[in-house]
Amino acid sequence: MIKCHLSTIMGSKKLKVSDVVRASGINRNTITRLYHETNNRIDFDTLDILCKYLNCTVGELLERVDESDLAEK
């Protein structure tokens, strides 16, 4: 499964969803779904905009984790 670290990154930068929406132009529902990890896809354009805005790499924003690793936690 793919884990999205948007909430962690936003927290470290003290950003709100509304801050990201306003600055990036990305739809609020998209940011909210990524923040809460309830999305099931992301456009490359959206990914690019988020990485530029947050000054991070795709690997810092998204991570592939085995579901068995999550069950152990």
Coordinates of C-alpha atoms in Angstrom, one line a residue:
M1 CA 0.0 0.0 0.0
I2 CA 1.1 3.6 -0.5
K3 CA 1.4 5.8 2.6
C4 CA 1.1 9.6 2.2
H5 CA 3.1 11.7 4.6
L6 CA 1.3 15.0 3.7
S7 CA -0.1 15.4 7.2
T8 CA 3.3 14.9 8.8
I9 CA 5.0 17.3 6.3
M10 CA 2.3 19.9 6.8
G11 CA 2.6 19.6 10.6
S12 CA 6.3 20.1 10.6
K13 CA 5.8 23.3 8.5
K14 CA 2.8 24.4 10.6
L15 CA 0.6 24.5 7.5
K16 CA -3.2 24.1 7.4
V17 CA -5.2 22.5 4.6
S18 CA -6.4 26.0 3.7
D19 CA -2.8 27.3 3.4
V20 CA -1.9 24.5 1.0
V21 CA -5.1 24.9 -1.0
R22 CA -4.6 28.7 -1.3
A23 CA -0.9 28.5 -2.3
S24 CA -1.1 25.5 -4.6
G25 CA -4.4 26.0 -6.3
I26 CA -5.2 22.3 -5.8
N27 CA -8.8 21.4 -5.0
R28 CA -9.6 21.4 -1.2
N29 CA -11.1 17.9 -1.4
T30 CA -8.0 16.5 -3.0
I31 CA -5.8 18.0 -0.3
T32 CA -8.1 16.8 2.4
R33 CA -8.2 13.2 1.0
L34 CA -4.4 13.1 0.8
Y35 CA -4.1 14.6 4.3
H36 CA -6.4 11.9 5.7
E37 CA -5.0 9.2 3.4
T38 CA -8.5 8.3 2.0
N39 CA -7.5 8.9 -1.6
N40 CA -6.8 6.1 -4.1
R41 CA -5.0 8.0 -6.8
I42 CA -3.1 11.2 -7.5
D43 CA -2.4 13.0 -10.7
F44 CA 1.3 13.6 -11.6
D45 CA 0.5 17.3 -12.0
T46 CA -0.9 17.4 -8.4
L47 CA 2.1 15.5 -7.1
D48 CA 4.5 17.9 -8.9
I49 CA 2.7 21.0 -7.5
L50 CA 2.7 19.6 -3.9
C51 CA 6.4 18.6 -4.1
K52 CA 7.4 22.1 -5.4
Y53 CA 5.2 23.9 -2.8
L54 CA 6.4 21.7 0.1
N55 CA 10.0 21.6 -1.1
C56 CA 10.1 17.8 -0.8
T57 CA 10.7 14.8 -3.1
V58 CA 8.1 12.3 -4.2
G59 CA 9.8 9.8 -1.9
E60 CA 9.4 12.0 1.1
L61 CA 5.7 12.6 0.3
L62 CA 4.8 9.0 -0.7
E63 CA 6.1 5.7 0.6
R64 CA 5.3 2.1 -0.3
V65 CA 4.8 0.0 2.8
D66 CA 3.8 -3.7 3.1
E67 CA 0.5 -4.2 4.7
S68 CA 2.1 -6.8 7.0
D69 CA 4.4 -4.1 8.4
L70 CA 1.3 -2.0 9.3
A71 CA -0.4 -4.9 11.1
E72 CA 2.7 -5.3 13.3
K73 CA 2.4 -1.8 14.6

